[in-house]
Amino acid sequence: MSIEIDSLSEYYDEIKSIGKIPIRNLWLLMLYASDMYREFEAAKISVENNPDDIPDLIAEMLCRRVEHRIQRNLSYSYQSRDAVLNRVRGRIDLLSTERNRLLDRGKVACHFDELTLDTSRNRYVRAALESISKIVKNKDLAHRCRSLDVRLRRMGVSQTRPSRSQVSVDRFGRHDAEDQPMVTAAHLAFNLALPTEFEGTKQLNSPERDNLPWLRKLFEKGVAGFYDTVLSKQSYRISAGKTLRWQIKDKSLGIDKILPNMRTDILIDDMELGHRLVIDTKFNAVVINGWYRDETLRSGYLYQMYAYLRSQEGNGDLLNETASGLLLHPSVGKNVNEYIVMQNHKIQFATVDLAATAIEIREQLLQVIGVEQN
């Protein structure tokens, strides 16, 4: 998603939430979802105590990585160009040369590859510096971001911001591997600016009434990133986006084209207790209006989790025999944590309050999976 950012500095102070979800908590989810959260170590506690400082922390890291790459020389790349020259360079464009009678003027139209710093990667980083400079609180840091922006411009990096799709197809090799941390920081810088672009017009009083796919994906990735970072690698094994296999004994020729896959959001294996937890995040209310009562759980989600758990029995993995399921929803100001146990499987229905403080969100995420706060 790419939305132009024109005047964040003018209204940032007035925007503190999207609906009832504080922007600082969206920043926290973005940090959890990113690889950079794994790098903070000692800074993690201070970040969660003061999530409003996250943009400054990311801006500082982005500036440091850009300065490091400038010192070590930014990566060049070959880009195709068409130009009218006084000498032949690359391939001659015969059609343009003849049509415009360039030879009469001692010129020739050429198509050639040029080694340049004006790559989509460097343009993306420059745009990120400009973007995050508008939301940081520290004035010196904002000036540092703008100074690096100007420095890149003087080095020949243009202001045209590439799309996310252009950057996503960019691959890193051995020669430019040091660019990857810089691009990762730039990506997170853009994400942090994203919530402030809505100018308070989006209301998130009830998640299921809003069409914000980036928020749904953010919730899933944020929860997965949190558990992957916070839970001990010695005691837990965490995997995200794992596909479960149907135990099929026979099938028709065309079934593979239409049979849905079972893809879990998060899988947590407690190696000490020998227990598996399947988590499916849902960005909507945990209950809806029922036919014969005021509130009821969503039956489709219950059937989905039941299929996840029962379909894996008897495949040789003992953890599947008593695995538990957790349907995790966001909430605003209300918490739900209920469960049932049937056929040796516990299915839990829980919420995490995104309007709470960062510390409370952390505690809730650990509590719903039965882990005590350290």
GROMACS .gro file of C-alpha atoms in nm:
model
  374
    1MET     CA    1   0.000   0.000   0.000
    2SER     CA    2   0.136   0.341  -0.088
    3ILE     CA    3  -0.040   0.665   0.006
    4GLU     CA    4   0.118   1.003  -0.059
    5ILE     CA    5   0.222   1.188   0.257
    6ASP     CA    6   0.190   1.564   0.209
    7SER     CA    7   0.137   1.739   0.539
    8LEU     CA    8   0.189   1.503   0.830
    9SER     CA    9   0.367   1.765   1.036
   10GLU     CA   10   0.063   1.994   1.028
   11TYR     CA   11  -0.182   1.756   1.186
   12TYR     CA   12   0.018   1.483   1.360
   13ASP     CA   13  -0.025   1.639   1.703
   14GLU     CA   14  -0.405   1.630   1.663
   15ILE     CA   15  -0.415   1.264   1.556
   16LYS     CA   16  -0.364   1.022   1.839
   17SER     CA   17  -0.581   0.729   1.731
   18ILE     CA   18  -0.763   0.559   1.448
   19GLY     CA   19  -1.107   0.534   1.599
   20LYS     CA   20  -1.041   0.407   1.951
   21ILE     CA   21  -0.707   0.237   1.879
   22PRO     CA   22  -0.415   0.464   1.975
   23ILE     CA   23  -0.165   0.513   1.695
   24ARG     CA   24   0.118   0.430   1.935
   25ASN     CA   25  -0.030   0.079   1.968
   26LEU     CA   26  -0.038   0.040   1.590
   27TRP     CA   27   0.328   0.142   1.594
   28LEU     CA   28   0.388  -0.126   1.856
   29LEU     CA   29   0.223  -0.391   1.636
   30MET     CA   30   0.433  -0.276   1.341
   31LEU     CA   31   0.745  -0.308   1.552
   32TYR     CA   32   0.645  -0.659   1.663
   33ALA     CA   33   0.579  -0.754   1.299
   34SER     CA   34   0.919  -0.633   1.182
   35ASP     CA   35   1.254  -0.809   1.197
   36MET     CA   36   1.398  -0.503   1.369
   37TYR     CA   37   1.224  -0.584   1.698
   38ARG     CA   38   1.452  -0.884   1.730
   39GLU     CA   39   1.753  -0.652   1.722
   40PHE     CA   40   1.657  -0.422   2.008
   41GLU     CA   41   1.732  -0.658   2.299
   42ALA     CA   42   1.787  -0.422   2.596
   43ALA     CA   43   1.579  -0.148   2.433
   44LYS     CA   44   1.266  -0.366   2.414
   45ILE     CA   45   1.146  -0.283   2.764
   46SER     CA   46   1.190   0.092   2.717
   47VAL     CA   47   1.011   0.075   2.383
   48GLU     CA   48   0.710  -0.100   2.536
   49ASN     CA   49   0.706   0.145   2.827
   50ASN     CA   50   0.716   0.442   2.589
   51PRO     CA   51   0.569   0.338   2.251
   52ASP     CA   52   0.538   0.706   2.154
   53ASP     CA   53   0.918   0.700   2.115
   54ILE     CA   54   0.911   0.424   1.852
   55PRO     CA   55   0.931   0.664   1.551
   56ASP     CA   56   1.238   0.832   1.703
   57LEU     CA   57   1.399   0.495   1.765
   58ILE     CA   58   1.337   0.379   1.408
   59ALA     CA   59   1.448   0.714   1.265
   60GLU     CA   60   1.772   0.693   1.463
   61MET     CA   61   1.834   0.342   1.333
   62LEU     CA   62   1.749   0.442   0.975
   63CYS     CA   63   1.985   0.742   0.988
   64ARG     CA   64   2.264   0.531   1.131
   65ARG     CA   65   2.226   0.269   0.859
   66VAL     CA   66   2.208   0.526   0.579
   67GLU     CA   67   2.519   0.702   0.710
   68HIS     CA   68   2.699   0.368   0.728
   69ARG     CA   69   2.609   0.287   0.367
   70ILE     CA   70   2.714   0.632   0.245
   71GLN     CA   71   3.046   0.591   0.424
   72ARG     CA   72   3.095   0.250   0.263
   73ASN     CA   73   2.950   0.369  -0.072
   74LEU     CA   74   2.587   0.321  -0.170
   75SER     CA   75   2.510   0.040  -0.411
   76TYR     CA   76   2.508   0.123  -0.780
   77SER     CA   77   2.290  -0.048  -1.038
   78TYR     CA   78   2.261  -0.055  -1.415
   79GLN     CA   79   1.952   0.113  -1.554
   80SER     CA   80   1.841   0.137  -1.915
   81ARG     CA   81   1.832   0.480  -2.075
   82ASP     CA   82   1.739   0.631  -2.409
   83ALA     CA   83   1.924   0.946  -2.511
   84VAL     CA   84   2.037   1.148  -2.812
   85LEU     CA   85   2.417   1.165  -2.806
   86ASN     CA   86   2.708   1.299  -3.008
   87ARG     CA   87   2.867   0.953  -3.015
   88VAL     CA   88   2.748   0.595  -3.023
   89ARG     CA   89   2.684   0.437  -2.685
   90GLY     CA   90   2.519   0.099  -2.644
   91ARG     CA   91   2.272   0.017  -2.923
   92ILE     CA   92   2.166   0.260  -3.193
   93ASP     CA   93   1.794   0.331  -3.218
   94LEU     CA   94   1.777   0.336  -3.597
   95LEU     CA   95   1.409   0.430  -3.615
   96SER     CA   96   1.442   0.739  -3.393
   97THR     CA   97   1.768   0.839  -3.555
   98GLU     CA   98   1.624   0.825  -3.907
   99ARG     CA   99   1.282   0.970  -3.818
  100ASN     CA  100   1.434   1.277  -3.652
  101ARG     CA  101   1.719   1.310  -3.907
  102LEU     CA  102   1.968   1.315  -3.621
  103LEU     CA  103   2.266   1.223  -3.841
  104ASP     CA  104   2.224   1.553  -4.028
  105ARG     CA  105   2.303   1.725  -3.699
  106GLY     CA  106   2.586   1.491  -3.604
  107LYS     CA  107   2.383   1.309  -3.340
  108VAL     CA  108   2.251   0.957  -3.288
  109ALA     CA  109   1.972   0.806  -3.074
  110CYS     CA  110   2.105   0.535  -2.845
  111HIS     CA  111   1.971   0.283  -2.598
  112PHE     CA  112   2.225   0.194  -2.330
  113ASP     CA  113   2.274   0.077  -1.971
  114GLU     CA  114   2.411   0.331  -1.725
  115LEU     CA  115   2.565   0.268  -1.383
  116THR     CA  116   2.382   0.496  -1.140
  117LEU     CA  117   2.298   0.558  -0.775
  118ASP     CA  118   1.943   0.654  -0.874
  119THR     CA  119   1.806   0.306  -0.807
  120SER     CA  120   1.459   0.218  -0.677
  121ARG     CA  121   1.621   0.098  -0.354
  122ASN     CA  122   1.801   0.427  -0.287
  123ARG     CA  123   1.495   0.631  -0.389
  124TYR     CA  124   1.287   0.428  -0.144
  125VAL     CA  125   1.531   0.501   0.138
  126ARG     CA  126   1.537   0.871   0.054
  127ALA     CA  127   1.155   0.886   0.059
  128ALA     CA  128   1.153   0.705   0.396
  129LEU     CA  129   1.385   0.967   0.545
  130GLU     CA  130   1.150   1.243   0.432
  131SER     CA  131   0.845   1.055   0.559
  132ILE     CA  132   0.966   0.975   0.910
  133SER     CA  133   1.118   1.321   0.960
  134LYS     CA  134   0.759   1.450   0.984
  135ILE     CA  135   0.654   1.230   1.276
  136VAL     CA  136   0.961   1.219   1.503
  137LYS     CA  137   0.948   1.429   1.820
  138ASN     CA  138   1.319   1.507   1.848
  139LYS     CA  139   1.392   1.816   1.637
  140ASP     CA  140   1.761   1.735   1.600
  141LEU     CA  141   1.673   1.389   1.474
  142ALA     CA  142   1.421   1.533   1.228
  143HIS     CA  143   1.692   1.769   1.099
  144ARG     CA  144   1.930   1.474   1.066
  145CYS     CA  145   1.674   1.288   0.853
  146ARG     CA  146   1.622   1.590   0.628
  147SER     CA  147   1.998   1.645   0.596
  148LEU     CA  148   2.048   1.287   0.479
  149ASP     CA  149   1.759   1.335   0.237
  150VAL     CA  150   1.938   1.637   0.086
  151ARG     CA  151   2.269   1.450   0.083
  152LEU     CA  152   2.117   1.165  -0.119
  153ARG     CA  153   1.966   1.417  -0.360
  154ARG     CA  154   2.307   1.575  -0.418
  155MET     CA  155   2.451   1.229  -0.483
  156GLY     CA  156   2.203   1.187  -0.767
  157VAL     CA  157   1.917   0.998  -0.602
  158SER     CA  158   1.590   1.140  -0.735
  159GLN     CA  159   1.278   1.215  -0.531
  160THR     CA  160   1.049   0.977  -0.721
  161ARG     CA  161   0.924   0.724  -0.469
  162PRO     CA  162   0.906   0.367  -0.602
  163SER     CA  163   0.605   0.151  -0.526
  164ARG     CA  164   0.616  -0.124  -0.266
  165SER     CA  165   0.588  -0.381  -0.546
  166GLN     CA  166   0.900  -0.241  -0.715
  167VAL     CA  167   1.097  -0.266  -0.392
  168SER     CA  168   0.961  -0.610  -0.301
  169VAL     CA  169   1.105  -0.769  -0.616
  170ASP     CA  170   1.449  -0.624  -0.540
  171ARG     CA  171   1.687  -0.902  -0.444
  172PHE     CA  172   2.005  -0.876  -0.237
  173GLY     CA  173   2.328  -1.047  -0.337
  174ARG     CA  174   2.663  -1.084  -0.169
  175HIS     CA  175   2.788  -0.753  -0.302
  176ASP     CA  176   2.495  -0.549  -0.166
  177ALA     CA  177   2.387  -0.751   0.140
  178GLU     CA  178   2.467  -0.454   0.364
  179ASP     CA  179   2.180  -0.264   0.201
  180GLN     CA  180   1.922  -0.499   0.351
  181PRO     CA  181   1.921  -0.357   0.708
  182MET     CA  182   1.887  -0.007   0.562
  183VAL     CA  183   1.590  -0.108   0.344
  184THR     CA  184   1.428  -0.292   0.637
  185ALA     CA  185   1.447   0.024   0.847
  186ALA     CA  186   1.306   0.228   0.557
  187HIS     CA  187   1.015  -0.013   0.520
  188LEU     CA  188   0.927   0.018   0.889
  189ALA     CA  189   0.961   0.398   0.870
  190PHE     CA  190   0.694   0.406   0.599
  191ASN     CA  191   0.470   0.176   0.802
  192LEU     CA  192   0.495   0.403   1.107
  193ALA     CA  193   0.381   0.701   0.901
  194LEU     CA  194   0.086   0.512   0.753
  195PRO     CA  195  -0.165   0.545   1.042
  196THR     CA  196  -0.121   0.924   1.057
  197GLU     CA  197  -0.219   0.955   0.691
  198PHE     CA  198  -0.587   0.901   0.768
  199GLU     CA  199  -0.633   1.235   0.949
  200GLY     CA  200  -0.875   1.079   1.195
  201THR     CA  201  -1.135   1.006   0.927
  202LYS     CA  202  -1.125   0.629   0.977
  203GLN     CA  203  -1.326   0.505   1.273
  204LEU     CA  204  -1.237   0.169   1.419
  205ASN     CA  205  -1.506   0.148   1.686
  206SER     CA  206  -1.603  -0.194   1.547
  207PRO     CA  207  -1.329  -0.371   1.347
  208GLU     CA  208  -1.561  -0.583   1.133
  209ARG     CA  209  -1.734  -0.273   0.992
  210ASP     CA  210  -1.409  -0.135   0.851
  211ASN     CA  211  -1.238  -0.232   0.530
  212LEU     CA  212  -0.875  -0.193   0.636
  213PRO     CA  213  -0.695  -0.503   0.507
  214TRP     CA  214  -0.356  -0.367   0.610
  215LEU     CA  215  -0.476  -0.358   0.972
  216ARG     CA  216  -0.595  -0.719   0.958
  217LYS     CA  217  -0.258  -0.829   0.820
  218LEU     CA  218  -0.076  -0.612   1.072
  219PHE     CA  219  -0.261  -0.775   1.361
  220GLU     CA  220  -0.167  -1.123   1.237
  221LYS     CA  221   0.198  -1.041   1.173
  222GLY     CA  222   0.231  -0.836   1.490
  223VAL     CA  223   0.107  -1.118   1.712
  224ALA     CA  224   0.329  -1.372   1.533
  225GLY     CA  225   0.634  -1.146   1.560
  226PHE     CA  226   0.570  -1.083   1.928
  227TYR     CA  227   0.559  -1.452   2.020
  228ASP     CA  228   0.856  -1.533   1.796
  229THR     CA  229   1.066  -1.272   1.975
  230VAL     CA  230   0.946  -1.289   2.334
  231LEU     CA  231   0.916  -1.665   2.384
  232SER     CA  232   1.238  -1.849   2.461
  233LYS     CA  233   1.383  -2.035   2.163
  234GLN     CA  234   1.504  -2.303   2.404
  235SER     CA  235   1.153  -2.379   2.529
  236TYR     CA  236   0.930  -2.290   2.235
  237ARG     CA  237   0.921  -2.348   1.863
  238ILE     CA  238   0.718  -2.088   1.673
  239SER     CA  239   0.617  -2.100   1.309
  240ALA     CA  240   0.393  -1.862   1.114
  241GLY     CA  241   0.189  -1.933   0.804
  242LYS     CA  242   0.233  -2.310   0.821
  243THR     CA  243   0.015  -2.518   0.589
  244LEU     CA  244  -0.149  -2.828   0.737
  245ARG     CA  245  -0.210  -3.131   0.517
  246TRP     CA  246  -0.541  -3.307   0.477
  247GLN     CA  247  -0.505  -3.680   0.549
  248ILE     CA  248  -0.646  -3.795   0.216
  249LYS     CA  249  -0.671  -4.167   0.136
  250ASP     CA  250  -0.831  -4.130  -0.206
  251LYS     CA  251  -0.929  -3.842  -0.432
  252SER     CA  252  -1.077  -3.753  -0.770
  253LEU     CA  253  -0.870  -3.610  -1.054
  254GLY     CA  254  -0.988  -3.250  -1.024
  255ILE     CA  255  -1.011  -3.210  -0.647
  256ASP     CA  256  -0.666  -3.050  -0.610
  257LYS     CA  257  -0.787  -2.748  -0.808
  258ILE     CA  258  -1.075  -2.671  -0.571
  259LEU     CA  259  -0.982  -2.820  -0.231
  260PRO     CA  260  -0.898  -2.536   0.012
  261ASN     CA  261  -0.570  -2.535   0.199
  262MET     CA  262  -0.546  -2.529   0.576
  263ARG     CA  263  -0.304  -2.249   0.661
  264THR     CA  264  -0.251  -2.158   1.024
  265ASP     CA  265  -0.151  -1.809   1.131
  266ILE     CA  266   0.073  -1.914   1.421
  267LEU     CA  267   0.188  -2.250   1.559
  268ILE     CA  268   0.351  -2.261   1.904
  269ASP     CA  269   0.510  -2.582   2.032
  270ASP     CA  270   0.597  -2.591   2.403
  271MET     CA  271   0.891  -2.830   2.398
  272GLU     CA  272   0.906  -2.867   2.777
  273LEU     CA  273   0.538  -2.954   2.825
  274GLY     CA  274   0.504  -3.134   2.492
  275HIS     CA  275   0.203  -2.926   2.389
  276ARG     CA  276   0.101  -2.759   2.063
  277LEU     CA  277  -0.109  -2.443   2.029
  278VAL     CA  278  -0.268  -2.343   1.698
  279ILE     CA  279  -0.350  -1.970   1.685
  280ASP     CA  280  -0.576  -1.812   1.427
  281THR     CA  281  -0.605  -1.432   1.440
  282LYS     CA  282  -0.932  -1.269   1.337
  283PHE     CA  283  -0.968  -0.895   1.294
  284ASN     CA  284  -1.333  -0.865   1.395
  285ALA     CA  285  -1.550  -0.895   1.704
  286VAL     CA  286  -1.529  -1.223   1.890
  287VAL     CA  287  -1.910  -1.242   1.923
  288ILE     CA  288  -2.202  -1.142   1.699
  289ASN     CA  289  -2.577  -1.104   1.748
  290GLY     CA  290  -2.747  -1.442   1.774
  291TRP     CA  291  -3.088  -1.561   1.661
  292TYR     CA  292  -3.207  -1.659   2.008
  293ARG     CA  293  -2.966  -1.468   2.231
  294ASP     CA  294  -2.791  -1.135   2.241
  295GLU     CA  295  -2.442  -1.266   2.167
  296THR     CA  296  -2.296  -1.581   2.014
  297LEU     CA  297  -1.958  -1.699   1.891
  298ARG     CA  298  -1.900  -1.720   1.516
  299SER     CA  299  -1.979  -2.079   1.424
  300GLY     CA  300  -1.766  -2.076   1.107
  301TYR     CA  301  -1.452  -1.999   1.304
  302LEU     CA  302  -1.530  -2.276   1.552
  303TYR     CA  303  -1.572  -2.528   1.268
  304GLN     CA  304  -1.247  -2.404   1.111
  305MET     CA  305  -1.044  -2.453   1.429
  306TYR     CA  306  -1.210  -2.790   1.490
  307ALA     CA  307  -1.098  -2.900   1.142
  308TYR     CA  308  -0.743  -2.775   1.208
  309LEU     CA  309  -0.717  -2.984   1.524
  310ARG     CA  310  -0.904  -3.305   1.439
  311SER     CA  311  -0.767  -3.340   1.085
  312GLN     CA  312  -0.411  -3.374   1.214
  313GLU     CA  313  -0.476  -3.662   1.452
  314GLY     CA  314  -0.313  -3.993   1.372
  315ASN     CA  315  -0.043  -3.857   1.142
  316GLY     CA  316   0.244  -3.973   1.363
  317ASP     CA  317   0.304  -3.643   1.546
  318LEU     CA  318   0.209  -3.689   1.912
  319LEU     CA  319   0.173  -3.313   1.963
  320ASN     CA  320  -0.131  -3.318   1.734
  321GLU     CA  321  -0.322  -3.566   1.952
  322THR     CA  322  -0.395  -3.313   2.228
  323ALA     CA  323  -0.323  -2.983   2.050
  324SER     CA  324  -0.516  -2.673   2.155
  325GLY     CA  325  -0.663  -2.397   1.942
  326LEU     CA  326  -0.687  -2.024   2.007
  327LEU     CA  327  -0.907  -1.784   1.813
  328LEU     CA  328  -0.759  -1.443   1.894
  329HIS     CA  329  -0.958  -1.126   1.818
  330PRO     CA  330  -0.884  -0.759   1.882
  331SER     CA  331  -1.113  -0.560   2.107
  332VAL     CA  332  -1.150  -0.202   2.221
  333GLY     CA  333  -1.212  -0.167   2.593
  334LYS     CA  334  -1.354  -0.518   2.644
  335ASN     CA  335  -1.187  -0.851   2.712
  336VAL     CA  336  -1.312  -1.205   2.650
  337ASN     CA  337  -1.127  -1.524   2.746
  338GLU     CA  338  -1.344  -1.838   2.732
  339TYR     CA  339  -1.277  -2.197   2.630
  340ILE     CA  340  -1.422  -2.543   2.576
  341VAL     CA  341  -1.260  -2.886   2.582
  342MET     CA  342  -1.395  -3.155   2.352
  343GLN     CA  343  -1.244  -3.478   2.224
  344ASN     CA  344  -0.913  -3.402   2.401
  345HIS     CA  345  -0.876  -3.061   2.235
  346LYS     CA  346  -0.910  -2.725   2.410
  347ILE     CA  347  -1.049  -2.445   2.193
  348GLN     CA  348  -1.010  -2.096   2.338
  349PHE     CA  349  -1.184  -1.772   2.236
  350ALA     CA  350  -0.994  -1.464   2.352
  351THR     CA  351  -0.938  -1.097   2.279
  352VAL     CA  352  -0.653  -0.852   2.321
  353ASP     CA  353  -0.751  -0.493   2.400
  354LEU     CA  354  -0.577  -0.269   2.145
  355ALA     CA  355  -0.687   0.041   2.337
  356ALA     CA  356  -0.486  -0.067   2.644
  357THR     CA  357  -0.134   0.042   2.727
  358ALA     CA  358   0.160  -0.129   2.560
  359ILE     CA  359   0.251  -0.312   2.881
  360GLU     CA  360  -0.107  -0.436   2.920
  361ILE     CA  361  -0.112  -0.559   2.559
  362ARG     CA  362   0.207  -0.752   2.625
  363GLU     CA  363   0.059  -0.905   2.941
  364GLN     CA  364  -0.263  -1.003   2.760
  365LEU     CA  365  -0.076  -1.169   2.472
  366LEU     CA  366   0.124  -1.378   2.719
  367GLN     CA  367  -0.175  -1.452   2.941
  368VAL     CA  368  -0.394  -1.596   2.665
  369ILE     CA  369  -0.131  -1.860   2.588
  370GLY     CA  370  -0.069  -1.938   2.955
  371VAL     CA  371   0.276  -1.781   2.990
  372GLU     CA  372   0.357  -1.576   3.299
  373GLN     CA  373   0.496  -1.225   3.261
  374ASN     CA  374   0.868  -1.210   3.342
   0.00000   0.00000   0.00000
